[in-house]
XYZ file of C-alpha atoms in Angstrom:
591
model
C 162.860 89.782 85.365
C 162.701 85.749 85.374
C 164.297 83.569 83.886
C 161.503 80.961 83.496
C 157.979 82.024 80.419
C 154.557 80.358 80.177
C 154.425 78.893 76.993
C 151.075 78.762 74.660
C 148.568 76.607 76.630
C 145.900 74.882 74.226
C 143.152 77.979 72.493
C 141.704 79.303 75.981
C 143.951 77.854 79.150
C 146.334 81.115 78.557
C 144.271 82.940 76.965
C 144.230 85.984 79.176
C 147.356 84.313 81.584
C 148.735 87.919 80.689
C 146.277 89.713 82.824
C 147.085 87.312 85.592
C 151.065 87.439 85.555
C 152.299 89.919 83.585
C 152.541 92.704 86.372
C 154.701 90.401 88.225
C 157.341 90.552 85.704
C 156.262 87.116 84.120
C 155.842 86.748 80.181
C 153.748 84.713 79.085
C 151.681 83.175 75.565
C 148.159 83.681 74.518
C 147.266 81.798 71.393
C 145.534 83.959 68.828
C 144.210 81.127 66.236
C 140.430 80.949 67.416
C 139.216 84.614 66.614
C 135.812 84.077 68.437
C 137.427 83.134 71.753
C 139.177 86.264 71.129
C 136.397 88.111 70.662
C 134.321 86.363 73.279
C 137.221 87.316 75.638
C 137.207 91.018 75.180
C 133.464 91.361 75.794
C 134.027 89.346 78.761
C 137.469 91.936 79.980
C 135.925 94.735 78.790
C 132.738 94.445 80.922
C 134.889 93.225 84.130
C 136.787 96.520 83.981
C 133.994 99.163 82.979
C 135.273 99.508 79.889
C 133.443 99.948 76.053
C 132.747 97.473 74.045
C 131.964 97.423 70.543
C 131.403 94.256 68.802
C 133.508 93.293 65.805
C 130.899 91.376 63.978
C 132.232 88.101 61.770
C 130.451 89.232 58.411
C 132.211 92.340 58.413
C 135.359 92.997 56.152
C 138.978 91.916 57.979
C 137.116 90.825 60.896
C 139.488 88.198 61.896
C 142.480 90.640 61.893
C 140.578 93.504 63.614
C 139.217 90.926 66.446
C 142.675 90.066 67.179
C 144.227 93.377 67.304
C 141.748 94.997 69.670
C 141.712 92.041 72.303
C 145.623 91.826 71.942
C 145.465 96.302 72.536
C 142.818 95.542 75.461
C 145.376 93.181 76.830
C 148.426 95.744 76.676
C 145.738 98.646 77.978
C 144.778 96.719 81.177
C 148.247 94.744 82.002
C 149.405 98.728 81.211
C 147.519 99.962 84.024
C 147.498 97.166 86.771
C 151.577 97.356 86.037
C 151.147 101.397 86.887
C 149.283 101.098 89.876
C 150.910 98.260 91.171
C 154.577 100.339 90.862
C 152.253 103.489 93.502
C 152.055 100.728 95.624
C 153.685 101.352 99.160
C 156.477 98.872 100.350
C 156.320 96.247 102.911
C 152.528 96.302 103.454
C 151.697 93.019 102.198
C 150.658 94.560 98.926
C 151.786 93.080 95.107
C 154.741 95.389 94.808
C 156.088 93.260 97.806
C 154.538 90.073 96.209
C 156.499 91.330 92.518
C 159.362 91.389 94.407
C 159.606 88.215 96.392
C 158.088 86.645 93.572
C 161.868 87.087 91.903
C 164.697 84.715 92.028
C 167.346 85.105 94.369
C 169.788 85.825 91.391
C 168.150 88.766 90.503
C 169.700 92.314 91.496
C 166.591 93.699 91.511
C 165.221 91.742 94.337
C 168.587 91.815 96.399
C 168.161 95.634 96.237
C 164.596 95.414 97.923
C 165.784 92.950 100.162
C 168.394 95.671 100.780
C 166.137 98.583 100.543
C 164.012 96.663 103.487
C 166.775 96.865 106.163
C 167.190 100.553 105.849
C 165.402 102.690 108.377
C 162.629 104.805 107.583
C 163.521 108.281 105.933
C 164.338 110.302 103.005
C 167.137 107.269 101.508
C 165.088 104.631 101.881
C 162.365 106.672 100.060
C 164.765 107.103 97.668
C 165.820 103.859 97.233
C 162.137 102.702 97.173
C 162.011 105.294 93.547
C 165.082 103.754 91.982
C 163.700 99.966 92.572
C 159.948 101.032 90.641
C 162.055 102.889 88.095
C 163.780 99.492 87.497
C 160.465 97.929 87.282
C 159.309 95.630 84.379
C 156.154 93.851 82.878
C 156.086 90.792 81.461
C 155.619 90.316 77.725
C 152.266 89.076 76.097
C 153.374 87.134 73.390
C 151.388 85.383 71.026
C 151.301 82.197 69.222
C 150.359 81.151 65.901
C 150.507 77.672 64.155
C 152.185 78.497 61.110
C 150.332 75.794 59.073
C 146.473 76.346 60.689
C 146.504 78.570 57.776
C 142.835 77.827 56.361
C 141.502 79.516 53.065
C 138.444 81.906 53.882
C 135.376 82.613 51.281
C 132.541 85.839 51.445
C 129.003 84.539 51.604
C 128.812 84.585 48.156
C 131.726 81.237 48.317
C 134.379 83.955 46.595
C 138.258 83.403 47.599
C 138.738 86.771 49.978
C 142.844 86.180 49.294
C 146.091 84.790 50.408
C 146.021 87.666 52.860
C 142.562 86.656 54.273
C 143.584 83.097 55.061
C 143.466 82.540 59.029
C 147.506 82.427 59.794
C 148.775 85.319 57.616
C 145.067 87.748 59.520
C 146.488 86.727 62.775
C 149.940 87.687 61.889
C 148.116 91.330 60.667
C 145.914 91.742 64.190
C 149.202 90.975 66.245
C 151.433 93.002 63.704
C 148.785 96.070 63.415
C 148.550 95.602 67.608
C 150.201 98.264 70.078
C 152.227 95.570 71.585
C 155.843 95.562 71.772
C 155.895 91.860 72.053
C 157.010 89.176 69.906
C 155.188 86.478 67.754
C 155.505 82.696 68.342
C 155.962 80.438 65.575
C 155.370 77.327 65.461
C 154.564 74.103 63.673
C 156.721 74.270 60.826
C 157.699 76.563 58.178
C 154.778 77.997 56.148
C 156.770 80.305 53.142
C 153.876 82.488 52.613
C 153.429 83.637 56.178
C 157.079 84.118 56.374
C 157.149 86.134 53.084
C 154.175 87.855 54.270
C 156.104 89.147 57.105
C 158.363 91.797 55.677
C 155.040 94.220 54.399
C 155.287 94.815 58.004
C 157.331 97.451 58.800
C 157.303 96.500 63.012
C 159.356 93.745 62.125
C 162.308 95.945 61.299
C 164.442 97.977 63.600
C 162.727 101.494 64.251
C 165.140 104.672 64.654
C 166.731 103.493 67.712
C 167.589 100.475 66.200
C 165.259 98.228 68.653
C 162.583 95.800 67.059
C 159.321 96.431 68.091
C 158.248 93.212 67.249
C 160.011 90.409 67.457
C 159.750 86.960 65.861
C 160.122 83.498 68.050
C 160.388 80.394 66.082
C 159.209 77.064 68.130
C 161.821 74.599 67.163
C 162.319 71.024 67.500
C 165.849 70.303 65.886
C 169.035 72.828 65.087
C 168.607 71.773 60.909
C 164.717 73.446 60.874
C 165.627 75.769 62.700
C 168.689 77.054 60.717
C 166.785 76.548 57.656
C 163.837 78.992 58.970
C 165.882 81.341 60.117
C 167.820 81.819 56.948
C 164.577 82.326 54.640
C 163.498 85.065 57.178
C 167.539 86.617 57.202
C 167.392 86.903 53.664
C 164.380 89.165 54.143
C 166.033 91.500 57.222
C 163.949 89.386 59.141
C 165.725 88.234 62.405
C 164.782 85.750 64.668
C 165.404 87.107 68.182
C 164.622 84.090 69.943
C 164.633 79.964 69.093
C 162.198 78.331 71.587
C 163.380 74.468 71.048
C 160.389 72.662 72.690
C 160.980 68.486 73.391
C 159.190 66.531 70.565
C 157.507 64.289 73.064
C 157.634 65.447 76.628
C 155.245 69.063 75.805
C 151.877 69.537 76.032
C 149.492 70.239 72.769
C 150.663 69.057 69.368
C 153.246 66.561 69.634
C 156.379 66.127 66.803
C 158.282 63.418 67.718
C 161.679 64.126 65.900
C 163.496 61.106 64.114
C 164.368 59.722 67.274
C 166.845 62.768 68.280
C 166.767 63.572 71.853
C 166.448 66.727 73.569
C 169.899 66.730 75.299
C 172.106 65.606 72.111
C 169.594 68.575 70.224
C 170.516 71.241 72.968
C 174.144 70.317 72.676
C 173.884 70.609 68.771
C 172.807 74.291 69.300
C 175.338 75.105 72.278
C 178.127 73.972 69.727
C 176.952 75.799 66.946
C 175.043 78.901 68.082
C 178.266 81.026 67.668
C 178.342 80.252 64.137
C 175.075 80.264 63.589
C 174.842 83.831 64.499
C 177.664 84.503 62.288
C 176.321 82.902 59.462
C 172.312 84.749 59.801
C 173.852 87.909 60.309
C 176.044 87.469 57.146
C 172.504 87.241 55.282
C 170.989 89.778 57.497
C 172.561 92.740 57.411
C 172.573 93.216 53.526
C 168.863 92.479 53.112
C 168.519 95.281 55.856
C 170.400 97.924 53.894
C 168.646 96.775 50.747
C 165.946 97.944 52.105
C 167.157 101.180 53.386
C 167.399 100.334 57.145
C 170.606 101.234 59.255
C 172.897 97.774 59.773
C 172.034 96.163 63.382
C 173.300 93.940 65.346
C 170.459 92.264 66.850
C 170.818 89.539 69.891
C 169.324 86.436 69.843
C 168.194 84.404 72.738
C 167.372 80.439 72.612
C 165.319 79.074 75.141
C 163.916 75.114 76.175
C 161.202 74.065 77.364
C 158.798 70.612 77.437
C 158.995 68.381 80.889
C 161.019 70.488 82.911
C 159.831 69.518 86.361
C 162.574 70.605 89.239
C 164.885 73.736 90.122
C 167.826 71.260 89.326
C 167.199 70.575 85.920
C 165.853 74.250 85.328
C 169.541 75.327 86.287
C 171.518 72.458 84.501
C 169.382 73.304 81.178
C 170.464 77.086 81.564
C 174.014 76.500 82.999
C 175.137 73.614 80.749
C 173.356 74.157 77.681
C 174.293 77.938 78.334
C 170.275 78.587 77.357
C 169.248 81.751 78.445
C 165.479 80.600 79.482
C 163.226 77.936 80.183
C 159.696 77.787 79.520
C 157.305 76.022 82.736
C 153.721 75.503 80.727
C 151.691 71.930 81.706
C 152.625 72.618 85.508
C 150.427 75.996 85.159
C 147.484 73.858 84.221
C 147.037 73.436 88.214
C 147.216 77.056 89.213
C 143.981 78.695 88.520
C 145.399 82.193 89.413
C 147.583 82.071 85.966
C 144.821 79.803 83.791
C 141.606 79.051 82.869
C 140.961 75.503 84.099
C 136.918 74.502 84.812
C 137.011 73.199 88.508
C 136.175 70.167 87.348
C 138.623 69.796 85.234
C 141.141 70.897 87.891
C 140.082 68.798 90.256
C 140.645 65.333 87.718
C 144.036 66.813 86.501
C 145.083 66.907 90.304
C 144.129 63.685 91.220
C 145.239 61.969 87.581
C 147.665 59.223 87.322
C 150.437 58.619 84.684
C 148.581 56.446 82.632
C 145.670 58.805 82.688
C 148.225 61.048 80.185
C 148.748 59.570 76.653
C 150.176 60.731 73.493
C 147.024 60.345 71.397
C 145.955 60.457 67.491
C 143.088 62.529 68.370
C 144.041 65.620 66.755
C 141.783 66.820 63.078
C 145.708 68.037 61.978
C 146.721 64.461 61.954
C 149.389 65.100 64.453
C 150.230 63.504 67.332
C 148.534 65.287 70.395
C 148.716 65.044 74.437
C 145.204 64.084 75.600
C 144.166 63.461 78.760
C 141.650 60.410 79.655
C 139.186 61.693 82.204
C 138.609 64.703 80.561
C 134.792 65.274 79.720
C 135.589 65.526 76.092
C 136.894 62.652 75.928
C 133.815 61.061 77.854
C 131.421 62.608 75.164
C 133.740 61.511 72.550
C 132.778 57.907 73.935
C 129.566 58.201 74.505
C 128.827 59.690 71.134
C 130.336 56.104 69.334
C 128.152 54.031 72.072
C 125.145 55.969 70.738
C 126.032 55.531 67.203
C 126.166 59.177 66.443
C 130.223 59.258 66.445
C 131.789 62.683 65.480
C 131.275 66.705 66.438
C 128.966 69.264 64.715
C 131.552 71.498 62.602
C 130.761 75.170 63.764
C 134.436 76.954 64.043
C 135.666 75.101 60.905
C 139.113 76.396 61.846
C 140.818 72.869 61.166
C 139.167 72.218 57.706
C 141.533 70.160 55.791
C 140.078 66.985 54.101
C 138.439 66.851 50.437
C 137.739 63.073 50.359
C 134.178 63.378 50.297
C 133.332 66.705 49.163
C 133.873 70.053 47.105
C 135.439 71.835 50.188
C 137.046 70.705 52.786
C 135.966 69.377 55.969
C 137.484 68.493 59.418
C 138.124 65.174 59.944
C 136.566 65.250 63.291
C 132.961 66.215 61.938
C 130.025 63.988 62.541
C 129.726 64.781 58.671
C 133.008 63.429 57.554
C 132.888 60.302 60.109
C 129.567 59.382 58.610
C 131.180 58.597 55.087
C 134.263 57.377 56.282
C 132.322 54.454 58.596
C 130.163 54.241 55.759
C 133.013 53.891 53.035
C 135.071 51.730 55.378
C 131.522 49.246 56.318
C 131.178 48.742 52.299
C 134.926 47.751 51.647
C 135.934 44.663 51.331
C 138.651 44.337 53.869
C 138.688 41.697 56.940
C 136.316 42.729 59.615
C 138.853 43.351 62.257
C 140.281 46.165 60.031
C 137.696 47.421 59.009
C 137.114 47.561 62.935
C 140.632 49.015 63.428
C 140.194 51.787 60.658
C 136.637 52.884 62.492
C 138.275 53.342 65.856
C 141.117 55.389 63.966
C 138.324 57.962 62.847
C 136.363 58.386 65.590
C 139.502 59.122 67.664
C 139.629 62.223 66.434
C 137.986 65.075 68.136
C 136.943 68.691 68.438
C 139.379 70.553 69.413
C 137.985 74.110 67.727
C 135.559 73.954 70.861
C 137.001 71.525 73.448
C 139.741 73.954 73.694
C 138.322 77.028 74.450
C 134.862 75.302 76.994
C 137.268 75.334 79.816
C 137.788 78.990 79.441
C 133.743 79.675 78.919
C 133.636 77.622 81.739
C 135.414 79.711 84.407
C 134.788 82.946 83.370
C 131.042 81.806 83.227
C 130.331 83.226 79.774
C 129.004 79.461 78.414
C 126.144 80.568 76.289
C 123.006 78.212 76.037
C 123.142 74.610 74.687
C 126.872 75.778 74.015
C 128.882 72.596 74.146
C 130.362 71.737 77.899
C 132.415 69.418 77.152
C 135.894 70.201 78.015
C 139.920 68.523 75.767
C 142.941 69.656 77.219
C 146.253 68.781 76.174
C 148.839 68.909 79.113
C 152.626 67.182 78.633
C 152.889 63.867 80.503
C 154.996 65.778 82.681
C 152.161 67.416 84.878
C 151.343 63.588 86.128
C 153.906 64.140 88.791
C 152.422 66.812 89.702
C 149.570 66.475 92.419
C 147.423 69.447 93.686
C 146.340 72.466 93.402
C 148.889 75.423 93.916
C 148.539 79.002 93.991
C 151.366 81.593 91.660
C 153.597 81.491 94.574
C 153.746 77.453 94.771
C 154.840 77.261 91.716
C 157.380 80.096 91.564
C 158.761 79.089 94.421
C 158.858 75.577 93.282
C 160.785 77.002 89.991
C 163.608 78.698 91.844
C 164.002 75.683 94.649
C 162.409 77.676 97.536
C 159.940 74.889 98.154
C 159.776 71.672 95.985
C 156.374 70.755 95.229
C 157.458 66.767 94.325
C 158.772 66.048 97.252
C 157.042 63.209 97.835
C 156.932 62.278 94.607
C 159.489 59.688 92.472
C 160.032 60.992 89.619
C 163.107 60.224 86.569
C 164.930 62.687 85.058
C 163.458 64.101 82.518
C 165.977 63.363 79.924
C 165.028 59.734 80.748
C 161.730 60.353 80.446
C 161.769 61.688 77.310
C 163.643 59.017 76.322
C 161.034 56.819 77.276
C 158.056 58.026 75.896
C 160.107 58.288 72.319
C 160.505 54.292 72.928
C 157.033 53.705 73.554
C 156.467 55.402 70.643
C 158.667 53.376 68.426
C 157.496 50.533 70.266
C 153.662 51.494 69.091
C 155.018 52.366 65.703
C 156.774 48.735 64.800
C 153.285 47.375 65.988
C 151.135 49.414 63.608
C 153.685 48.098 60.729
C 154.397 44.675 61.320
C 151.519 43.115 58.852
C 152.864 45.399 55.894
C 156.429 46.731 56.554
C 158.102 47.635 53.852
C 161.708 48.534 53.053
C 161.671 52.094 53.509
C 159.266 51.993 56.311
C 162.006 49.343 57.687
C 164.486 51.813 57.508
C 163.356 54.590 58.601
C 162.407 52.721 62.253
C 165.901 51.200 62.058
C 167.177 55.118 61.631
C 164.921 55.844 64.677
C 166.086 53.351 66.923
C 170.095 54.025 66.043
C 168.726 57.766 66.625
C 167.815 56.735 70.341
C 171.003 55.008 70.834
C 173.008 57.424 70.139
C 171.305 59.652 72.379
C 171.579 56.978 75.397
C 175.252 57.001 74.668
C 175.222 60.933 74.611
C 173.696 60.692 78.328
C 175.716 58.227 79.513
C 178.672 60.505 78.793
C 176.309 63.303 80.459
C 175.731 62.262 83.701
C 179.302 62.659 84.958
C 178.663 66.166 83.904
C 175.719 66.951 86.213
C 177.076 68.610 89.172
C 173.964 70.280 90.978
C 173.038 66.621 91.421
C 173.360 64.057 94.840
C 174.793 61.231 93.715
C 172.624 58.918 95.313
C 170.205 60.720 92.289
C 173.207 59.926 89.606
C 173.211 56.475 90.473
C 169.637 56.387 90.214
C 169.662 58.161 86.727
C 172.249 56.237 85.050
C 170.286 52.843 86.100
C 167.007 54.279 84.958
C 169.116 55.171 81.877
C 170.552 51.469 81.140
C 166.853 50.101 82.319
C 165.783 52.337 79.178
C 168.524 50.722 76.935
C 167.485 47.354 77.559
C 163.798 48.160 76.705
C 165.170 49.457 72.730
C 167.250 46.471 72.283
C 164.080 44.545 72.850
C 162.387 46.141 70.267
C 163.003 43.934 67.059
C 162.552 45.639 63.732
């Protein structure tokens, strides 16, 4: 129905986004890592719609799967029935089957038949035509995402191993697979084997007797190479990938992984030249591990889609038309509509009014990957104050991002008042200079909570913050929303998406090929700066591989911008200077 998703917005900001947009046609992702929110959620949904609910307590056996799979079967249940009743709707009465509609782009046949449909007189055809337009109808998909390496071992009470199918990733996979969605799952974060293998003892991954997947699998990409190489460890297993979701390694919101230096537009071009034999090549694999295992040979379709600083209607249409991409996915901008996410009002209220330099690419994340933060968020204000009162750290509650063994038996996250407490302590009784010692202290008490900071915002809104429950609110949006100033309702922003209104006019703003281009040469920048006491050769090269890397891209655009015909060329000009501005900046940058 549109040609534009919501992507995965931190734990709680899309949590329920499906209940907000998904009778309009619009598909959208709810992240299914945290299964308390999850939980927390369908008490919350259950209660607002007079509906049972039964708790799914966290002692008791499988809980994490079962939580998921009846919030994700609550979701499908009420999206079901506010997609039923809005379709009884009657026309032109101001009601949301004339907001689904108009809602549309112009492109769409289904909205040039209403349009149609609304100059016929009154009568038996235009009733008619009215049936054939709700048969036509669609929802919008709840997808959900998992982090394919969040994948943290669980133990009973009595500290016993409950299995490599108990571990957090591979029980979300069951409550989405064992769900009543037909949806797909999002992958992302890299390649984790034993989720993938654990995919095929799921028989909703294969085609059913019509030959349709019920369940489809999305893999989150960053580069064509990973995402070949994925994709042929799932083929092998009659597992197809129906969709690659190649997200900019800089310019998102969330986790950030900045690529070696390759740039969104030479990656996009990568896949445009070689998605033909791609195809070729998975199916090759795929349709004799399908009749291995006794299913009918397929020939499934495969979308790819981009998404990750996508600001105007322009380069929305360029990135489809060009790249021939049969999607785009609109997520930080989404942040400032509360109709479609759960955003505090305070929190709102400091996103609208932020700056640029208010957004930074931060090492704040308990992963130990690079993650959007956003300065005047309260989290980060408590993060601060905690250091100034010498009690750096978080309490550990969720114990979702678990990782480090340094100090103890099992692992703890490295964003625990526990774990910062030995690290200070180790680092105060070393023998380096003071200044690093300094340096190293302010590199572990950057990291934060994000178990709880993600979801408060959520709590928050909905008003379900429980007592001496934790307020303070982390969100991760892309350095794209900067540009963005205000508050907007669903409309705003669709409209802004298919060029009915544009919501920066006011606003100067690069391309955002450029300014991904520039945030991957502050980075670099920041990254010869952290090495220049102790660079070593393979460090040395690696930077030097980097920079050539961003070169070549510059080159690539240079060769672009000729290309871009939905342009003025007064904004050519202006992109092909900012572009050379950009080049001069890397040549500074001595390695």
């Amino acid at each position: 129905m549109h040609s534009f998703h919501i992507p995965v917005l931190g734990l709680g900001y899309s949590v329920d986004t499906p209940l907000k947009v998904a009778r309009y046609g619009i598909s959208s992702v709810v992240s299914i890592v945290d299964d308390e929110l999850v939980e927390r959620m369908r008490q919350y949904h259950s209660t607002q719609n007079g509906l049972p609910f039964t708790p799914i307590l966290k002692s008791g056996p499988d809980s994490r799967s079962k939580r998921i799979t009846a919030y994700l079967n609550l979701l499908n249940e009420l999206v079901n029935k506010q997609f039923e009743e809005l379709k009884q709707m009657p026309f032109n009465q101001g009601m949301d089957i004339d907001r689904y509609f108009n809602l549309l782009p112009e492109a769409s046949p289904l909205k040039q038949g209403y349009e149609l449909m609304n100059e016929y007189p009154e009568g038996e055809r235009k009733q008619i035509f009215q049936d054939l337009l709700r048969a036509r109808m669609n929802k919008g998909a709840i997808d959900v995402n998992i982090m394919a390496k969040v994948d943290k071992m669980n133990f009973d009470a009595d500290g016993n191993y409950t299995g490599d199918t108990h571990t957090d990733a591979l029980a979300a996979l069951k409550g989405f697979a064992e769900s009543e969605l037909n949806s797909s799952v999002v992958l992302s974060a890299g390649m984790n084997p034993r989720l993938y293998s654990y995919l095929e003892t799921f028989k909703c991954f294969y085609p059913d007797g019509n030959n349709e997947l019920r369940k489809r699998i999305v893999l989150k990409v960053s580069d064509f190479r990973s995402a070949l190489i994925q994709a042929k460890f799932l083929a092998k297993k009659g597992l197809w990938v129906s969709e690659f979701r190649i997200e900019s390694g800089l310019n998102c919101g969330g986790h950030a992984f900045a690529t070696d230096g390759l740039l969104l537009g030479p990656i996009l071009e990568e896949f445009k030249l070689k998605r033909e034999h791609m195809m070729h090549e998975l199916l090759a694999l795929y349709q004799p591990a399908l009749a291995e295992r006794g299913f009918t040979e397929t020939n499934p379709a495969q979308k790819i889609s981009v998404q990750g600083g996508i600001g105007t209607m322009q380069e929305d249409v360029f990135l489809r038309e060009h790249y021939q991409m049969d999607a785009t996915g609109w997520g930080s901008p989404f942040l400032l509509v509360p109709e479609a996410t759960n955003v505090d009002e305070h929190t709102l209220q400091q996103l609208a009014g932020a700056g640029h330099d208010d957004f930074y690419v931060s090492s704040s994340s308990p992963l130990g990957i690079l993650f959007n933060n956003f300065s005047k968020s309260s989290g980060e204000e408590q993060r601060l104050s905690r250091i100034a009162n010498g009690r750096p750290g978080s309490p550990c509650n969720k114990k979702y991002l678990v990782s480090n063994t340094e100090f103890t038996e099992h692992p703890i996250c490295t964003a625990s008042r526990e774990y910062q407490h030995l690290k200070i302590k180790q680092l105060k009784h070393s023998e380096l200079p003071a200044a690093e010692i300094q340096k190293q202290i302010d590199a572990v008490t950057e990291k934060v909570c994000l178990c709880e900071g993600l979801c408060a915002s959520a709590y928050i809104k909905n008003d379900i913050l429980k007592a001496r429950e934790n307020k303070a609110v982390t969100i991760c949006p892309g350095p794209n929303i900067a540009f963005f100033s205000g508050v907007y309702t669903l409309d705003d922003m669709v409209s802004h998406i298919y060029g009915h209104i544009n919501l920066l006019e006011e606003t100067i703003r690069p391309n955002m090929f450029i300014n991904e281009l520039n945030l991957y040469i502050d980075y670099l920048k920041k990254d010869i700066s952290g090495y220049v006491a102790n660079l070593n050769e393979k460090k040395g090269k690696y930077l030097l591989k980097f920079k050539d890397q961003l070169q070549q891209g510059i080159t690539y655009y240079k060769e672009l911008i000729p290309q871009i015909s939905n342009q003025t060329q007064d904004y050519l000009e202006r992109m092909l200077k900012d572009l050379l501005l950009s080049e001069e900046k890397l040549q500074l940058l001595n390695i």
